[in-house]
Coordinates of C-alpha atoms in Angstrom, one line a residue:
X266 CA 86.6 265.7 113.8
X267 CA 83.5 268.0 113.2
X268 CA 81.0 265.6 111.9
X269 CA 78.8 267.2 109.3
X270 CA 78.2 264.3 107.0
X271 CA 79.0 261.7 109.7
X272 CA 75.9 262.2 111.8
X273 CA 75.8 259.1 113.9
X274 CA 76.0 261.2 117.1
X275 CA 72.3 262.0 116.8
X276 CA 71.1 258.4 117.1
X277 CA 68.5 259.1 119.8
X278 CA 67.3 262.6 119.0
X279 CA 64.7 262.1 116.3
X280 CA 62.0 259.9 117.8
X281 CA 59.8 259.4 114.8
X282 CA 56.9 261.7 115.6
X283 CA 55.5 264.0 113.0
X284 CA 55.7 267.8 113.4
X285 CA 52.4 268.9 114.8
X286 CA 50.4 272.1 115.3
X287 CA 52.3 273.0 118.5
X288 CA 55.4 273.5 116.4
X289 CA 56.5 276.2 114.0
X290 CA 54.6 277.5 111.0
X291 CA 56.8 278.9 108.2
X292 CA 56.7 279.8 104.6
X293 CA 58.5 278.6 101.4
X294 CA 60.6 279.4 99.7
X295 CA 63.1 280.2 102.4
X296 CA 65.5 281.6 99.8
X297 CA 63.3 283.2 97.2
X298 CA 64.6 284.0 93.7
X299 CA 67.6 282.7 91.9
X300 CA 68.9 280.3 94.6
X301 CA 68.9 276.8 93.1
X302 CA 70.7 273.5 94.1
X303 CA 70.9 274.3 97.9
X304 CA 73.4 272.8 100.2
X305 CA 72.9 273.6 103.9
X306 CA 74.7 272.7 107.1
X307 CA 74.4 273.5 110.8
X308 CA 77.7 274.4 112.6
X309 CA 77.5 274.6 116.4
X310 CA 81.1 275.7 116.5
X311 CA 80.1 278.9 114.8
X312 CA 77.6 280.1 117.3
X313 CA 74.9 277.5 116.3
X314 CA 74.6 279.0 112.8
X315 CA 73.0 277.5 109.8
X316 CA 74.8 278.1 106.4
X317 CA 73.4 277.6 102.9
X318 CA 75.1 277.7 99.5
X319 CA 73.5 277.8 96.1
X320 CA 74.6 277.6 92.5
X321 CA 75.2 280.7 90.4
X322 CA 76.0 279.6 86.8
X323 CA 77.5 282.7 85.0
X324 CA 76.6 285.2 87.7
X325 CA 79.3 286.9 89.7
X326 CA 80.0 287.1 92.5
X327 CA 79.3 283.4 92.5
X328 CA 78.1 280.8 94.9
X329 CA 76.2 283.0 97.4
X330 CA 76.3 282.0 101.1
X331 CA 73.4 282.8 103.4
X332 CA 73.5 282.3 107.2
X333 CA 70.8 282.1 109.8
X334 CA 70.6 281.6 113.6
X335 CA 66.9 280.8 113.6
X336 CA 66.0 279.1 110.3
X337 CA 63.7 282.0 109.6
X338 CA 65.9 285.0 108.9
X339 CA 68.5 284.4 106.2
X340 CA 71.3 286.9 105.5
X341 CA 73.7 287.1 102.6
X342 CA 77.1 286.8 104.3
X343 CA 79.2 286.7 101.1
X344 CA 80.2 284.6 98.1
X345 CA 82.6 281.7 97.8
X346 CA 83.6 282.9 94.3
X347 CA 84.4 286.5 94.8
X348 CA 87.7 287.2 93.0
X349 CA 88.7 286.6 89.3
X350 CA 91.9 284.9 90.3
X351 CA 90.0 282.1 92.1
X352 CA 88.6 280.8 88.8
X353 CA 89.6 282.8 85.8
X354 CA 87.9 280.5 83.4
X355 CA 84.4 281.8 84.4
X356 CA 85.1 284.6 82.0
X357 CA 85.3 282.1 79.1
X358 CA 82.0 280.2 79.6
X359 CA 79.9 279.9 76.4
X360 CA 76.1 279.3 76.8
X361 CA 73.6 280.5 79.4
X362 CA 73.5 277.1 81.1
X363 CA 77.3 277.0 81.6
X364 CA 79.1 278.2 84.7
X365 CA 78.9 277.1 88.3
X366 CA 76.6 274.2 88.8
X367 CA 75.5 272.7 92.1
X368 CA 77.8 273.3 95.1
X369 CA 78.1 271.2 98.2
X370 CA 78.9 273.0 101.5
X371 CA 80.4 271.1 104.4
X372 CA 82.3 271.8 107.6
X373 CA 85.1 269.4 108.9
X374 CA 87.9 269.9 111.4
X375 CA 87.3 273.7 111.7
X376 CA 87.3 274.2 107.9
X377 CA 84.5 275.0 105.5
X378 CA 84.7 273.1 102.2
X379 CA 82.8 273.9 99.0
X380 CA 82.9 271.4 96.2
X381 CA 81.3 272.2 92.8
X382 CA 81.7 272.1 89.0
X383 CA 82.4 274.7 86.4
X384 CA 80.6 273.4 83.4
X385 CA 81.2 274.3 79.7
X386 CA 77.7 273.3 78.6
X387 CA 78.4 274.1 75.0
X388 CA 80.9 271.2 74.7
X389 CA 79.8 267.7 73.5
X390 CA 78.2 265.4 76.1
X391 CA 81.0 262.9 75.6
X392 CA 83.8 265.5 76.0
X393 CA 85.3 265.1 79.5
X394 CA 86.6 268.7 79.3
X395 CA 83.1 270.1 79.8
X396 CA 83.4 269.2 83.5
X397 CA 85.9 271.1 85.6
X398 CA 85.4 269.9 89.2
X399 CA 86.8 272.2 91.8
X400 CA 87.3 272.6 95.6
X401 CA 87.4 275.8 97.7
X402 CA 88.0 276.0 101.4
X403 CA 87.8 278.7 104.1
X404 CA 88.6 279.1 107.8
X405 CA 86.0 281.9 108.0
X406 CA 82.8 282.0 105.8
X407 CA 82.2 285.6 106.8
X408 CA 85.5 286.8 105.3
X409 CA 85.2 286.5 101.5
X410 CA 89.0 286.8 101.1
X411 CA 89.4 283.6 103.2
X412 CA 88.0 281.5 100.4
X413 CA 90.9 279.9 98.5
X414 CA 91.6 279.7 94.8
X415 CA 90.1 276.6 93.2
X416 CA 91.8 273.2 93.5
X417 CA 90.9 271.1 90.5
X418 CA 90.2 267.4 90.4
X419 CA 89.4 264.9 87.6
X420 CA 85.9 263.6 87.2
X421 CA 83.7 263.1 84.2
X422 CA 80.6 264.5 85.8
X423 CA 79.1 267.1 88.1
X424 CA 77.3 267.6 91.4
X425 CA 80.3 266.5 93.4
X426 CA 80.0 266.2 97.2
X427 CA 82.7 265.5 99.9
X428 CA 82.3 262.9 102.7
X429 CA 84.5 262.1 105.7
X430 CA 84.2 258.6 106.9
X431 CA 84.5 257.5 110.5
X432 CA 88.0 256.2 109.9
X433 CA 89.3 259.6 108.8
X434 CA 89.3 258.9 105.1
X435 CA 87.8 261.4 102.7
X436 CA 85.8 260.7 99.6
X437 CA 83.9 262.5 96.9
X438 CA 80.7 261.3 95.4
X439 CA 79.3 262.7 92.2
X440 CA 77.0 262.2 89.2
X441 CA 78.6 260.8 86.1
X442 CA 77.8 262.5 82.8
X443 CA 74.4 261.0 82.4
X444 CA 74.2 261.3 78.6
X445 CA 77.3 259.1 78.5
X446 CA 76.6 256.7 81.3
X447 CA 74.2 257.6 84.1
X448 CA 75.2 256.7 87.7
X449 CA 76.4 257.8 91.0
X450 CA 80.2 257.4 91.4
X451 CA 82.5 257.5 94.5
X452 CA 86.3 257.9 94.9
X453 CA 88.7 258.4 97.7
X454 CA 90.0 261.9 97.5
X455 CA 92.6 264.3 99.0
X456 CA 90.7 267.5 99.2
X457 CA 93.8 269.6 99.8
X458 CA 95.5 268.5 96.5
X459 CA 92.6 267.3 94.4
X460 CA 94.2 263.9 94.0
X461 CA 91.4 261.3 93.5
X462 CA 91.5 257.5 93.4
X463 CA 89.6 255.2 91.1
X464 CA 85.9 256.2 90.5
X465 CA 83.5 253.4 91.1
X466 CA 79.8 253.2 90.5
X467 CA 77.9 252.8 93.8
X468 CA 74.3 253.4 92.7
X469 CA 72.3 253.8 89.4
X470 CA 69.2 255.3 90.9
X471 CA 65.7 254.0 90.6
X472 CA 65.4 254.3 86.9
X473 CA 64.6 258.0 86.6
X474 CA 66.5 260.2 84.1
X475 CA 69.8 261.7 85.1
X476 CA 70.6 260.4 88.6
X477 CA 72.5 263.3 90.1
X478 CA 72.9 265.6 93.1
X479 CA 74.3 262.9 95.4
X480 CA 75.2 263.3 99.1
X481 CA 76.2 260.6 101.6
X482 CA 75.4 260.7 105.3
X483 CA 76.6 258.2 108.0
X484 CA 73.9 257.6 110.7
X485 CA 73.2 254.6 113.0
X486 CA 75.8 252.5 111.2
X487 CA 74.2 253.1 107.8
X488 CA 75.5 255.1 104.8
X489 CA 72.5 256.9 103.4
X490 CA 72.8 258.1 99.8
X491 CA 70.6 260.9 98.7
X492 CA 70.1 261.7 95.0
X493 CA 67.9 263.5 92.5
X494 CA 66.3 261.9 89.5
X495 CA 64.1 262.8 86.6
X496 CA 65.9 265.9 85.4
X497 CA 65.3 269.4 86.8
X498 CA 61.9 269.7 85.2
X499 CA 58.4 268.5 86.1
X500 CA 59.6 264.9 86.7
X501 CA 62.2 266.0 89.3
X502 CA 62.3 263.9 92.5
X503 CA 64.4 263.0 95.5
X504 CA 65.4 259.4 96.1
X505 CA 67.4 257.5 98.7
X506 CA 69.3 254.3 99.2
X507 CA 71.5 252.9 101.9
X508 CA 74.4 250.6 102.6
X509 CA 76.4 249.2 105.5
X510 CA 79.6 250.3 103.7
X511 CA 80.5 253.5 101.9
X512 CA 81.3 251.6 98.7
X513 CA 78.0 249.8 98.6
X514 CA 76.0 248.0 97.5
X515 CA 73.2 250.5 98.1
X516 CA 69.6 249.3 98.5
X517 CA 66.9 251.7 97.4
X518 CA 64.3 253.0 99.8
X519 CA 61.0 251.2 99.2
X520 CA 59.3 254.6 99.7
X521 CA 61.1 256.3 96.8
X522 CA 60.6 259.0 95.8
X523 CA 60.9 260.5 99.2
X524 CA 60.1 264.0 98.0
X525 CA 58.5 265.2 94.7
X526 CA 55.5 267.2 93.5
X527 CA 55.5 265.5 90.1
X528 CA 52.0 264.7 88.8
X529 CA 50.4 267.0 91.2
X530 CA 48.6 270.4 90.9
X531 CA 50.8 271.9 93.6
X532 CA 52.1 275.5 92.8
X533 CA 55.6 274.3 93.8
X534 CA 56.9 272.1 91.1
X535 CA 60.3 270.6 89.9
X536 CA 61.2 269.6 93.5
X537 CA 64.5 268.0 93.8
X538 CA 68.3 268.3 94.3
X539 CA 68.1 268.1 98.1
X540 CA 70.3 268.1 101.2
X541 CA 69.7 267.2 104.8
X542 CA 70.9 268.8 108.1
X543 CA 69.9 268.9 111.7
X544 CA 69.4 271.7 114.2
X545 CA 70.8 272.1 117.7
X546 CA 68.3 269.8 119.4
X547 CA 68.6 267.1 116.8
X548 CA 65.5 267.8 114.6
X549 CA 66.1 267.1 110.9
X550 CA 65.4 269.3 108.0
X551 CA 65.6 268.9 104.2
X552 CA 66.2 271.6 101.6
X553 CA 65.6 271.3 97.9
X554 CA 65.1 273.4 94.8
X555 CA 61.6 274.2 93.4
X556 CA 59.9 276.5 91.0
X557 CA 56.7 278.3 91.7
X558 CA 55.1 277.4 88.4
X559 CA 52.3 275.0 88.9
X560 CA 52.1 272.0 86.5
X561 CA 51.6 274.5 83.6
X562 CA 55.3 275.4 83.9
X563 CA 54.9 278.6 82.0
X564 CA 55.3 281.5 84.5
X565 CA 58.2 281.2 86.9
X566 CA 60.6 284.1 86.4
X567 CA 62.3 283.6 89.7
X568 CA 63.5 280.2 88.5
X569 CA 64.6 277.5 90.9
X570 CA 64.4 278.6 94.5
X571 CA 65.4 277.1 97.9
X572 CA 62.6 275.4 99.9
X573 CA 62.7 273.6 103.2
X574 CA 60.7 270.7 104.8
X575 CA 60.9 269.0 108.2
X576 CA 62.1 265.4 108.2
X577 CA 61.5 262.6 110.7
X578 CA 64.5 260.3 111.0
X579 CA 64.1 257.4 113.4
X580 CA 67.0 255.3 114.4
X581 CA 67.9 252.7 111.8
X582 CA 65.2 253.8 109.4
X583 CA 65.1 255.9 106.2
X584 CA 64.2 259.5 106.9
X585 CA 60.6 260.5 106.2
X586 CA 60.2 263.8 104.4
X587 CA 57.1 266.0 104.9
X588 CA 55.3 267.0 101.7
X589 CA 56.3 270.4 100.3
X590 CA 53.9 273.3 100.2
X591 CA 54.0 277.1 100.5
X592 CA 52.9 277.1 104.1
X593 CA 54.6 274.5 106.3
X594 CA 54.2 273.0 109.7
X595 CA 57.5 272.0 111.1
X596 CA 59.7 271.4 114.1
X597 CA 60.0 274.1 116.7
X598 CA 62.4 276.8 115.4
X599 CA 65.2 278.3 117.5
X600 CA 64.3 281.6 119.1
X601 CA 64.2 284.5 116.7
X602 CA 67.7 285.9 116.2
X603 CA 68.6 288.3 113.4
X604 CA 72.1 289.1 114.7
X605 CA 74.1 287.6 111.9
X606 CA 77.3 289.1 110.7
X607 CA 78.0 289.7 107.0
X608 CA 77.7 292.5 104.5
X609 CA 74.5 291.5 102.7
X610 CA 70.8 292.1 103.4
X611 CA 68.3 289.7 104.8
X612 CA 66.6 287.7 102.1
X613 CA 63.3 289.6 102.6
X614 CA 64.8 293.1 102.4
X615 CA 64.1 295.6 99.6
X616 CA 66.5 298.2 98.3
X617 CA 66.8 301.9 98.9
X618 CA 70.2 302.7 97.5
X619 CA 71.5 306.2 96.9
X620 CA 75.2 305.4 96.0
X621 CA 76.6 307.6 98.7
X622 CA 80.1 309.0 98.1
X623 CA 82.7 306.7 99.5
X624 CA 80.4 303.7 99.4
X625 CA 80.7 300.4 97.5
X626 CA 78.1 298.5 95.6
X627 CA 76.0 296.4 97.9
X628 CA 77.0 292.8 98.4
X629 CA 73.9 291.4 96.7
X630 CA 74.5 293.3 93.4
X631 CA 75.3 290.8 90.7
X632 CA 77.1 290.9 87.3
X633 CA 77.0 288.5 84.4
X634 CA 80.5 287.0 84.5
X635 CA 83.4 289.1 85.7
X636 CA 82.8 292.9 85.6
X637 CA 85.2 295.4 84.1
X638 CA 85.9 297.4 87.3
X639 CA 86.4 300.8 85.6
X640 CA 82.9 300.5 84.0
X641 CA 81.2 301.0 87.4
X642 CA 81.9 304.1 89.5
X643 CA 80.0 305.1 92.6
X644 CA 79.5 308.9 93.1
X645 CA 82.0 310.1 90.4
X646 CA 83.2 313.6 90.6
X647 CA 80.5 316.0 89.5
X648 CA 77.8 313.3 89.9
X649 CA 77.4 312.5 93.6
X650 CA 74.9 309.9 94.7
X651 CA 74.9 308.2 91.3
X652 CA 76.3 305.0 89.8
X653 CA 78.1 305.8 86.6
X654 CA 78.1 303.0 83.9
X655 CA 80.6 303.2 81.0
X656 CA 79.1 301.5 77.9
X657 CA 80.2 298.1 76.8
X658 CA 80.4 297.5 73.1
X659 CA 78.3 294.4 73.5
X660 CA 74.7 294.7 74.6
X661 CA 73.0 292.2 76.9
X662 CA 72.6 289.6 74.2
X663 CA 76.4 289.7 73.6
X664 CA 78.0 288.0 70.7
X665 CA 75.4 285.3 70.1
X666 CA 73.2 285.1 73.1
X667 CA 75.7 282.8 74.8
X668 CA 79.1 284.4 74.9
X669 CA 80.5 287.9 75.7
X670 CA 84.2 287.6 75.2
X671 CA 86.9 289.3 77.3
X672 CA 85.3 292.8 77.2
X673 CA 82.1 291.6 78.9
X674 CA 78.9 293.5 79.3
X675 CA 78.1 296.6 81.4
X676 CA 75.2 295.3 83.6
X677 CA 74.6 295.1 87.3
X678 CA 71.4 293.9 89.0
X679 CA 69.8 292.2 91.9
X680 CA 67.7 289.1 92.1
X681 CA 63.9 289.3 91.8
X682 CA 62.9 287.7 95.1
X683 CA 59.1 288.5 95.2
X684 CA 56.2 287.6 93.1
X685 CA 55.0 291.2 93.2
X686 CA 57.4 294.1 93.4
X687 CA 58.3 297.5 92.0
X688 CA 61.9 298.2 90.8
X689 CA 62.8 301.7 89.7
X690 CA 65.8 304.0 89.1
X691 CA 66.5 307.5 87.9
X692 CA 68.5 307.8 84.7
X693 CA 70.6 310.8 83.5
X694 CA 71.8 310.0 80.0
X695 CA 72.7 312.3 77.1
X696 CA 73.4 310.1 74.1
X697 CA 75.0 311.7 71.1
X698 CA 75.6 309.0 68.5
X699 CA 73.7 306.2 66.9
X700 CA 72.6 303.3 69.1
X701 CA 74.0 304.6 72.4
X702 CA 71.7 303.1 75.0
X703 CA 71.1 302.9 78.7
X704 CA 68.2 301.5 80.7
X705 CA 66.7 298.7 82.8
X706 CA 66.4 295.0 82.2
X707 CA 64.5 292.0 83.3
X708 CA 67.6 289.8 82.7
X709 CA 67.5 286.0 82.9
X710 CA 70.3 285.1 80.6
X711 CA 71.9 286.6 77.5
X712 CA 69.3 284.9 75.3
X713 CA 66.4 285.7 77.6
X714 CA 65.9 289.3 78.7
X715 CA 63.4 292.2 78.4
X716 CA 64.9 295.7 78.2
X717 CA 63.6 299.2 78.3
X718 CA 66.2 301.8 77.5
X719 CA 66.9 305.3 76.2
X720 CA 68.6 305.0 72.9
X721 CA 69.7 307.3 70.1
X722 CA 67.9 306.5 66.9
X723 CA 66.6 308.2 63.8
X724 CA 63.3 310.0 64.4
X725 CA 61.6 308.0 61.7
X726 CA 62.4 304.7 63.4
X727 CA 59.6 305.3 65.9
X728 CA 56.9 302.6 66.0
X729 CA 54.4 304.9 67.7
X730 CA 54.1 308.1 69.6
X731 CA 54.7 308.3 73.4
X732 CA 51.5 307.3 75.2
X733 CA 49.3 310.3 75.5
X734 CA 51.2 312.4 72.9
X735 CA 51.4 312.8 69.2
X736 CA 55.1 313.4 68.7
X737 CA 56.1 311.4 65.7
X738 CA 58.5 312.9 63.2
X739 CA 59.4 311.7 59.7
X740 CA 63.1 312.6 59.6
X741 CA 66.3 310.8 59.9
X742 CA 67.6 313.1 62.6
X743 CA 69.0 311.3 65.6
X744 CA 66.9 311.8 68.7
X745 CA 66.7 310.0 72.1
X746 CA 63.9 307.5 72.1
X747 CA 62.5 304.9 74.5
X748 CA 62.9 301.4 73.2
X749 CA 61.5 298.1 74.5
X750 CA 63.0 295.0 73.0
X751 CA 63.5 291.4 74.2
X752 CA 64.9 288.1 73.2
X753 CA 63.8 284.6 74.2
X754 CA 63.3 281.1 72.9
X755 CA 59.6 281.8 73.3
X756 CA 57.5 284.5 71.7
X757 CA 58.5 288.1 72.6
X758 CA 56.5 291.2 71.6
X759 CA 57.8 293.3 68.7
X760 CA 60.1 296.2 69.4
X761 CA 58.4 299.4 70.6
X762 CA 60.2 302.6 69.9
X763 CA 58.7 305.9 71.1
X764 CA 60.2 309.4 71.0
X765 CA 60.8 311.0 74.4
X766 CA 58.5 314.0 74.8
X767 CA 60.4 317.2 74.2
X768 CA 59.7 318.7 77.7
X769 CA 61.6 315.8 79.2
X770 CA 64.6 315.9 77.0
X771 CA 66.9 317.6 79.5
X772 CA 65.4 315.9 82.6
X773 CA 66.3 312.9 84.6
X774 CA 63.9 310.0 83.8
X775 CA 62.4 307.5 86.1
X776 CA 62.4 303.9 84.6
X777 CA 60.2 301.3 86.4
X778 CA 59.6 297.6 86.2
X779 CA 56.6 296.3 88.1
X780 CA 55.3 292.8 88.6
X781 CA 51.6 293.5 89.1
X782 CA 50.5 289.8 88.9
X783 CA 52.2 286.4 88.6
X784 CA 52.3 286.5 84.8
X785 CA 53.2 290.0 83.6
X786 CA 55.5 292.9 84.1
X787 CA 54.7 296.5 83.3
X788 CA 57.6 298.6 82.0
X789 CA 57.2 302.4 82.4
X790 CA 59.0 305.7 82.0
X791 CA 58.4 309.3 83.0
X792 CA 60.2 312.4 84.3
X793 CA 61.8 311.8 87.7
X794 CA 60.5 315.1 89.1
X795 CA 56.8 314.4 88.0
X796 CA 55.9 310.8 88.7
X797 CA 52.3 311.5 87.9
X798 CA 53.4 311.7 84.3
X799 CA 54.8 308.1 84.3
X800 CA 53.3 306.1 81.4
X801 CA 53.4 302.4 80.8
X802 CA 55.3 301.5 77.6
X803 CA 54.4 297.8 77.6
X804 CA 52.8 295.1 79.7
X805 CA 54.8 292.0 78.9
X806 CA 54.4 288.4 79.9
X807 CA 57.1 286.9 82.1
X808 CA 57.1 283.6 80.1
X809 CA 60.0 284.8 77.9
X810 CA 62.2 284.9 81.1
X811 CA 60.8 281.6 82.6
X812 CA 63.4 279.2 81.4
X813 CA 66.5 277.3 82.2
X814 CA 68.6 277.0 85.3
X815 CA 68.7 280.6 86.6
X816 CA 66.3 283.3 87.8
X817 CA 65.6 286.9 86.9
X818 CA 68.0 289.7 87.8
X819 CA 66.6 293.2 87.7
X820 CA 69.2 295.8 86.8
X821 CA 70.7 298.5 84.8
X822 CA 72.9 298.5 81.6
X823 CA 74.8 300.8 79.3
X824 CA 75.9 299.8 75.8
X825 CA 77.0 301.2 72.4
X826 CA 75.3 298.3 70.7
X827 CA 78.5 297.6 68.6
X828 CA 78.9 301.2 67.5
X829 CA 81.4 303.8 68.5
X830 CA 79.5 305.5 71.3
X831 CA 81.3 306.3 74.6
X832 CA 78.6 308.3 76.5
X833 CA 78.3 307.1 80.1
X834 CA 75.0 306.8 82.0
X835 CA 74.3 307.9 85.5
X836 CA 71.8 306.0 87.6
X837 CA 70.4 307.1 91.0
X838 CA 67.6 306.4 93.5
X839 CA 67.8 302.7 93.1
X840 CA 64.6 301.2 94.6
X841 CA 63.3 297.6 94.9
X842 CA 60.1 297.4 96.9
X843 CA 58.8 293.9 97.8
X844 CA 55.0 293.8 97.5
X845 CA 53.9 290.2 97.9
X846 CA 54.7 286.5 97.6
X847 CA 52.4 283.9 96.0
X848 CA 52.6 280.5 97.6
X849 CA 49.7 278.7 96.2

């Protein structure tokens, strides 16, 4: 048996010394951007490779997998949820906080297992049908097609995690629906079929809100239970308990919480939902989610990211977690090795994508729920080196800011993974009817996004002239205009509508989103062949997209805004340039 959660074999490897200055210096987050609820493992059978999974909510492909040989260079190797037939109900989720919640990734007997929950967060707290707990497995994490269709199992809760005991029995531990009855529950389970035994409460936490995110590890004859408490906001924390038997009773660690930045001024806040793994020489590491927000908790558009800290785990003792910060001193890393298979980029890479004929969209490109395949065409006939988007009837807000129905939304993007960046694309678009629109978006969810698009509107709907011009007209004639608009639960600037200067009317436009500090984006437009003429349409706070469970996607869209338009848009010269990370 490949012991991932049963880790008693490392009883003598962690000697209790703290990482010191002779060891590695590294930087958090290790997976920047929308990568919450991390679950990471070390698999020596796969060339001493580390693997991390994270939650994805309504994003598709879902449950991204990153791999590393050296704990420093992480590469996207694929997604567990990569085909509609694996989990068709993702198309039906209603609410921006629905979808795939926290996954647990484990390796046992030459098989990778991924256990998670599809949550219908719009349903009542006491409705057991809001929780659809599921199991995927794969013999090869580098082959997306090897991940199975979902096997479902019954549990009124979420954050489910598998465990294999030393006697060969398998179990699942999970967080009960906390608004109904908070607690950590355990049941024997057949992971092949989804059959589960009776669920029994094994721990109620230390008294913090919403005990959740549980994992169990067997080490030195003890079962160590790891959990999160306090909710996924500023009171988030990691707690632990242990027992001599898997069913408990579990005794809380006197040092709880073992990891938190609550009630501090640290830039990294909301620290919680953790997992533990070891490396090839037996040093221990912990991963968790965190937001780079400071205690003000106002500006964090990248949302909940994956961070890592060294752990000291002496024999027979609770593990001791190092405090979290942006610059860490940890155990000695493996030698640098960037030779990792897989179709995706390294986590620190930017984009320079020209949609070459015969190519596919890059592995890290992301949709909101399942895409309509025919709405996305790379290098269509007559338009080489472009991405053609056919318009969806719905815009990015969808039906009500939460649901999009079976027809979906035409949008594709990539994660914002840097505090400072410049994202830009060329747009060729010739709208002919009212409200046809194509553009770029800072997209968090359907009810939190900031858009700059070219849209066909009456000339007299302009709110101002284009910066540096005086090109207003008082007629109802339909003309292409640039429109900024946004939606959020917090204050968003009023719409800005400016007519496109006449000399640009037949030209490709360059649309740009730039994060020039930690609080604001600038959104700009100009002719693609004369970038000196680019003008900023708006500087807008990122607080409207600092909310909830996900993180910002930067991307392109095309919509008829509920009207009859059918004009496609052609995007080219897709660029994302990382320009800096803030860590304190």
